[in-house]
């Protein structure tokens, strides 16, 4: 192939440049091309930067994120989950960011174990619903649970769950709707097994082992490596079959009345014992029970020991360092006071007799006369109470004024002491 000499090429380029310089249109076109090329380079650089920065992402407080590079998780087993913060990832399709919501989610199970309800049942009372559903249950439409005593009940539940293992959730589930269905199926199995352990009466009172139900459901979810965790299971409502609600309600009402009567009786017992023996009532009753049990069992030694403890408690008005009060203390104190008065009175009579005996032996007639005069004086000088009534029928229920009786007894004691003093002289 023939080529031009180097000098010829230089001459051609120089001639072409001189031609362009001489043509204004060609110069403008060349300048426009240079500017367009510069703008294109800047735009391409900006697009490249935007593409590289498109992998920047933020993770909120109620979520976590996972990075996948060409379909594989980025990071080691303990470093794959990204929590709250801002991160930079390679742009798609090199890397992909998947965010997982970690907030607790609620699943209401209103129809799974409940009899069928429709718009016609809204606003109806339980009696009206019972009358409208007097027939047997339809297993295809009515949900129910079988209890441990082979009875049927209806129940509504609410389960709270969340994503506990984001990696397992994204790998094996990856969808909220599918997660909800898995939780529904798992918790249904748990509820069925938990309810089967209790009789219907207990379940109608709200007694059910929720731990068993959640454990069974969690085991099923863990076996599937779903990454889902059950937080709470709540029994919202429970009902007997509609056709027998009235019978169950009657039993429940009777048990409630029984419980109220028991509580009322316990309150009355506490009040009566408190009024009778005060703080020491319970321990004092225990002593009495021990004495009765020992007496009925035919063990005299134990009965005698309990009797001694009872006598000690009544004497000291204390039982096991707890004071005895109430009516028991009042009666014991009144008895002690009466005993003291009787002893003092007998002691005074004895002293009077001992003083009068020598005088009587010397001159019995004078002593007898004096004693008769004293007795006559006491009888004739007694207090007189006068009552004024209106004319008409009168019914009298007399009872002496206790104040007057006390004053009279005090006067008699003073008179007796004065006579004793006279005899001493």
XYZ file of C-alpha atoms in Angstrom:
425
model
C 0.000 0.000 0.000
C 1.335 3.403 -0.940
C 1.723 5.981 1.863
C 2.325 9.675 1.651
C 5.570 10.933 2.880
C 5.605 12.501 6.403
C 6.233 15.924 4.992
C 3.186 15.578 2.772
C 0.907 14.671 5.754
C 2.109 17.685 7.755
C 1.476 19.849 4.776
C -2.077 18.454 4.477
C -2.962 19.032 8.195
C -1.589 22.523 8.059
C -3.585 23.227 4.966
C -6.768 21.820 6.654
C -6.242 23.917 9.821
C -5.713 26.987 7.776
C -8.937 26.193 5.931
C -10.883 25.881 9.221
C -9.469 29.077 10.535
C -10.596 30.737 7.524
C -14.219 29.307 7.935
C -16.178 30.799 10.930
C -18.907 28.149 10.691
C -16.451 25.374 11.044
C -14.875 27.073 14.049
C -18.264 27.424 15.816
C -19.072 23.797 15.192
C -15.751 22.673 16.591
C -16.242 24.837 19.721
C -19.751 23.458 20.259
C -18.479 19.919 20.000
C -15.782 20.604 22.565
C -18.316 22.100 25.034
C -20.782 19.273 24.499
C -18.092 16.717 25.074
C -17.070 18.442 28.331
C -20.674 18.538 29.537
C -21.094 14.900 28.608
C -18.033 13.978 30.644
C -19.347 15.913 33.681
C -22.780 14.284 33.341
C -21.264 10.827 33.054
C -19.130 11.497 36.117
C -22.211 12.696 38.067
C -24.174 9.635 36.997
C -21.305 7.427 38.073
C -21.130 9.122 41.503
C -24.916 8.889 41.933
C -24.784 5.239 41.003
C -22.054 4.560 43.509
C -23.931 6.457 46.255
C -27.268 4.819 45.463
C -26.356 2.038 47.876
C -26.577 4.368 50.928
C -29.455 3.374 53.223
C -30.734 4.025 56.761
C -32.150 1.588 59.310
C -34.853 2.781 61.719
C -35.372 1.951 65.384
C -38.068 -0.685 64.769
C -36.347 -2.570 61.978
C -33.129 -4.288 60.989
C -31.464 -4.745 57.610
C -29.589 -7.487 55.776
C -27.128 -7.019 52.886
C -26.909 -9.558 50.091
C -24.002 -9.501 47.626
C -24.779 -11.509 44.522
C -27.394 -13.405 46.595
C -25.114 -14.193 49.540
C -25.335 -12.568 52.990
C -22.615 -10.038 53.707
C -20.735 -10.556 56.966
C -20.197 -13.396 59.364
C -22.957 -15.218 61.276
C -23.002 -12.560 64.025
C -22.454 -9.546 61.776
C -25.149 -9.924 59.149
C -27.924 -8.048 60.982
C -27.612 -4.255 60.739
C -29.398 -2.295 63.412
C -30.297 1.389 63.656
C -27.944 3.675 61.689
C -26.801 4.740 58.222
C -24.818 2.372 55.990
C -23.247 2.287 52.528
C -23.682 -0.705 50.263
C -22.696 -1.449 46.724
C -25.381 -0.423 44.207
C -27.913 -2.842 42.786
C -27.511 -5.450 41.327
C -24.180 -5.953 43.056
C -25.721 -5.757 46.514
C -29.316 -5.846 47.726
C -30.639 -4.488 51.065
C -33.601 -6.210 52.731
C -35.252 -4.507 55.701
C -37.170 -6.524 58.289
C -39.774 -5.011 60.634
C -39.070 -6.155 64.219
C -42.106 -4.564 65.894
C -44.523 -6.894 67.729
C -47.425 -7.939 65.521
C -50.879 -8.982 66.705
C -53.011 -11.758 65.297
C -56.657 -11.908 66.392
C -58.166 -15.393 66.240
C -61.866 -14.546 66.335
C -63.294 -17.256 64.074
C -61.036 -20.305 64.399
C -62.618 -21.554 67.659
C -65.840 -19.524 67.707
C -69.276 -20.310 66.413
C -70.247 -18.688 63.143
C -71.628 -15.174 63.430
C -73.097 -12.975 60.773
C -74.658 -9.587 60.271
C -77.974 -10.916 61.557
C -76.380 -11.619 64.950
C -75.220 -8.067 65.507
C -77.079 -6.299 68.289
C -78.662 -9.522 69.551
C -78.457 -10.577 73.188
C -77.063 -13.937 74.241
C -80.568 -15.249 74.870
C -81.649 -14.244 71.391
C -78.551 -15.848 69.867
C -79.213 -19.000 71.900
C -82.784 -19.194 70.637
C -81.666 -18.680 67.055
C -78.982 -21.380 67.341
C -80.768 -24.075 69.264
C -79.585 -26.838 66.961
C -76.277 -28.734 66.933
C -72.977 -27.244 65.795
C -71.925 -27.367 62.190
C -68.237 -28.462 62.094
C -67.783 -26.859 58.683
C -68.868 -23.430 59.917
C -68.616 -23.398 63.718
C -65.227 -23.504 65.404
C -64.818 -25.156 68.813
C -62.348 -26.696 71.259
C -62.456 -30.066 72.993
C -61.670 -29.903 76.724
C -60.094 -32.498 78.970
C -63.477 -33.724 80.224
C -64.795 -34.243 76.676
C -66.852 -31.056 76.569
C -67.001 -28.415 73.864
C -66.248 -24.719 74.381
C -65.774 -21.694 72.154
C -62.934 -19.226 72.630
C -61.400 -16.159 71.054
C -57.669 -15.547 71.340
C -55.094 -12.895 70.540
C -51.462 -13.808 69.890
C -48.554 -11.372 69.776
C -45.449 -12.367 67.811
C -42.366 -10.784 66.242
C -39.339 -11.582 64.099
C -36.621 -12.853 66.433
C -34.120 -14.146 63.856
C -34.099 -11.878 60.771
C -31.705 -14.101 58.822
C -33.885 -17.207 59.260
C -37.016 -15.163 58.537
C -35.671 -13.755 55.271
C -34.219 -17.112 54.234
C -37.248 -19.318 54.937
C -40.270 -16.988 55.090
C -39.589 -13.522 53.746
C -43.245 -12.492 53.636
C -45.490 -10.990 56.312
C -48.604 -12.723 55.042
C -46.870 -16.082 55.041
C -45.533 -15.379 58.533
C -49.053 -14.636 59.753
C -50.341 -17.902 58.305
C -47.503 -19.880 59.912
C -48.164 -18.326 63.321
C -51.880 -19.000 62.949
C -51.341 -22.694 62.197
C -48.749 -23.145 64.951
C -50.734 -21.417 67.677
C -53.854 -23.372 66.740
C -52.016 -26.605 67.497
C -50.759 -25.181 70.778
C -54.222 -24.019 71.860
C -55.787 -27.378 71.037
C -53.214 -29.226 73.172
C -53.414 -26.740 76.064
C -57.226 -26.748 76.241
C -57.300 -30.549 76.176
C -55.547 -30.566 79.575
C -58.300 -28.707 81.486
C -61.987 -29.376 82.147
C -64.615 -27.088 80.701
C -65.467 -25.535 84.082
C -61.903 -24.322 84.530
C -61.647 -22.990 80.995
C -64.928 -21.078 81.341
C -63.325 -19.344 84.348
C -60.375 -18.315 82.193
C -58.008 -20.947 83.596
C -55.770 -22.294 80.831
C -52.081 -23.122 80.584
C -50.947 -20.491 78.091
C -47.330 -21.565 78.540
C -48.126 -24.977 77.050
C -49.850 -23.406 74.055
C -47.024 -20.963 73.340
C -44.370 -23.657 73.864
C -46.016 -25.986 71.349
C -46.426 -23.179 68.830
C -42.854 -21.974 69.309
C -41.510 -25.486 68.838
C -43.365 -25.785 65.527
C -42.047 -22.420 64.331
C -38.497 -23.285 65.391
C -38.643 -26.614 63.573
C -39.400 -24.672 60.378
C -36.523 -22.198 61.078
C -39.008 -19.402 60.545
C -37.243 -16.874 62.766
C -40.597 -16.023 64.394
C -41.104 -15.829 68.148
C -44.349 -15.934 70.158
C -44.435 -13.188 72.801
C -47.885 -13.506 74.353
C -51.128 -15.435 74.077
C -54.292 -13.913 75.534
C -57.699 -15.522 76.046
C -60.095 -12.731 75.067
C -63.428 -14.490 75.420
C -64.723 -17.938 76.251
C -68.207 -19.365 76.007
C -70.031 -22.628 76.362
C -71.979 -23.930 73.357
C -74.885 -21.620 72.654
C -77.495 -24.305 73.343
C -76.279 -24.857 76.947
C -75.194 -21.346 77.917
C -78.120 -20.974 80.327
C -77.112 -24.094 82.293
C -73.504 -22.996 82.541
C -74.589 -19.512 83.590
C -76.699 -20.992 86.384
C -73.706 -22.941 87.687
C -71.466 -19.893 87.450
C -74.008 -17.775 89.308
C -74.307 -20.375 92.057
C -70.530 -20.593 92.450
C -70.245 -16.811 92.557
C -72.932 -16.648 95.231
C -71.135 -19.385 97.166
C -67.854 -17.490 97.018
C -69.539 -14.295 98.189
C -71.155 -16.122 101.098
C -67.805 -17.640 102.080
C -66.139 -14.238 102.034
C -68.992 -12.725 104.040
C -68.803 -15.562 106.568
C -65.052 -15.147 106.928
C -65.514 -11.434 107.515
C -68.191 -12.107 110.155
C -65.942 -14.696 111.807
C -63.031 -12.248 111.959
C -65.280 -9.517 113.355
C -66.883 -11.752 116.006
C -63.559 -13.235 117.095
C -62.041 -9.764 117.235
C -64.870 -8.511 119.426
C -64.607 -11.624 121.598
C -60.856 -11.975 122.167
C -59.150 -9.133 120.294
C -55.745 -9.726 118.708
C -55.256 -13.083 120.378
C -58.504 -14.554 119.062
C -56.900 -16.835 116.444
C -54.313 -18.316 118.804
C -56.884 -18.678 121.583
C -59.200 -20.548 119.195
C -56.275 -22.852 118.354
C -55.925 -23.674 122.066
C -59.632 -24.448 122.308
C -59.440 -26.641 119.201
C -56.505 -28.555 120.687
C -58.450 -29.151 123.874
C -61.529 -30.374 121.983
C -59.494 -32.635 119.702
C -57.638 -34.132 122.647
C -60.903 -34.693 124.518
C -62.559 -36.354 121.526
C -59.458 -38.471 120.830
C -59.470 -39.772 124.421
C -55.991 -38.482 125.370
C -56.356 -37.069 128.899
C -52.738 -35.928 129.106
C -53.004 -33.768 126.009
C -56.400 -32.460 127.124
C -55.014 -31.553 130.548
C -52.020 -29.781 128.982
C -54.280 -27.787 126.680
C -56.569 -26.954 129.609
C -53.616 -25.628 131.621
C -52.562 -23.457 128.713
C -56.111 -22.106 128.439
C -56.187 -21.289 132.172
C -52.804 -19.574 131.914
C -53.952 -17.550 128.927
C -57.119 -16.457 130.738
C -55.182 -15.587 133.880
C -52.517 -13.568 132.085
C -54.797 -12.395 129.264
C -52.011 -13.320 126.821
C -51.510 -16.261 124.516
C -48.122 -16.801 122.895
C -47.138 -13.182 123.666
C -50.271 -11.875 121.959
C -52.688 -9.910 124.192
C -56.251 -11.128 124.634
C -58.849 -8.381 124.530
C -62.498 -7.945 123.689
C -65.324 -9.452 125.718
C -63.074 -12.181 127.116
C -60.827 -9.599 128.758
C -63.848 -7.697 130.056
C -65.387 -10.830 131.598
C -62.085 -11.938 133.141
C -61.401 -8.480 134.571
C -64.961 -8.276 135.938
C -64.534 -11.722 137.533
C -61.235 -10.693 139.099
C -62.840 -7.538 140.444
C -65.804 -9.478 141.802
C -63.517 -12.045 143.411
C -61.533 -9.274 145.045
C -64.712 -7.667 146.367
C -66.041 -10.966 147.715
C -62.744 -11.782 149.390
C -62.565 -8.347 150.952
C -66.174 -8.575 152.097
C -65.668 -12.021 153.619
C -62.439 -10.896 155.185
C -64.231 -7.900 156.719
C -67.043 -10.123 158.018
C -64.467 -12.493 159.488
C -62.656 -9.689 161.241
C -65.934 -8.339 162.590
C -66.918 -11.788 163.825
C -63.549 -12.246 165.525
C -63.947 -8.917 167.324
C -67.546 -9.521 168.371
C -67.009 -13.103 169.550
C -65.265 -12.250 172.845
C -67.837 -9.577 173.647
C -70.644 -11.949 172.793
C -69.210 -14.589 175.065
C -69.070 -12.072 177.952
C -72.502 -10.518 177.379
C -74.480 -12.065 174.533
C -77.708 -10.150 175.158
C -76.096 -6.742 174.718
C -74.379 -7.798 171.511
C -77.556 -9.283 170.056
C -79.541 -6.190 170.921
C -76.974 -3.969 169.307
C -76.867 -6.075 166.174
C -80.653 -6.035 165.897
C -80.642 -2.274 166.210
C -78.049 -1.955 163.493
C -80.047 -4.203 161.198
C -83.252 -2.329 161.886
C -81.522 0.960 161.196
C -80.186 -0.265 157.888
C -83.592 -1.518 156.848
C -85.541 1.548 157.920
C -83.042 4.111 156.651
C -82.791 2.677 153.115
C -83.132 4.922 150.070
C -86.658 5.518 148.792
C -87.298 6.016 145.066
C -90.533 7.795 144.103
C -92.079 7.513 140.622
C -94.903 9.791 139.371
C -97.116 8.500 136.536
C -100.073 9.796 134.548
C -103.572 8.343 135.078
C -104.461 5.336 132.982
C -103.233 1.825 132.442
C -99.747 1.338 133.807
C -97.306 -1.501 133.227
C -94.240 -1.474 135.438
C -90.957 -3.132 134.555
C -88.828 -2.093 137.489
C -85.106 -2.196 137.648
C -83.146 -0.299 140.200
C -80.865 2.440 139.036
C -77.321 0.940 139.002
C -75.834 4.275 140.081
C -78.049 4.345 143.147
C -77.161 0.739 143.915
C -73.451 1.518 143.691
C -73.843 4.517 145.973
C -75.819 2.414 148.439
C -73.118 -0.271 148.479
C -70.436 2.341 149.070
C -72.444 3.806 151.966
C -72.872 0.371 153.489
C -69.139 -0.313 153.211
C -68.348 3.014 154.887
C -70.851 2.278 157.674
C -69.367 -1.188 158.167
C -65.851 0.221 158.391
C -66.976 2.840 160.907
C -68.577 0.159 163.086
C -65.456 -1.938 162.884
C -63.478 1.074 164.037
C -65.901 1.591 166.934
C -65.541 -2.048 168.025
C -61.734 -1.701 167.941
C -62.011 1.219 170.310
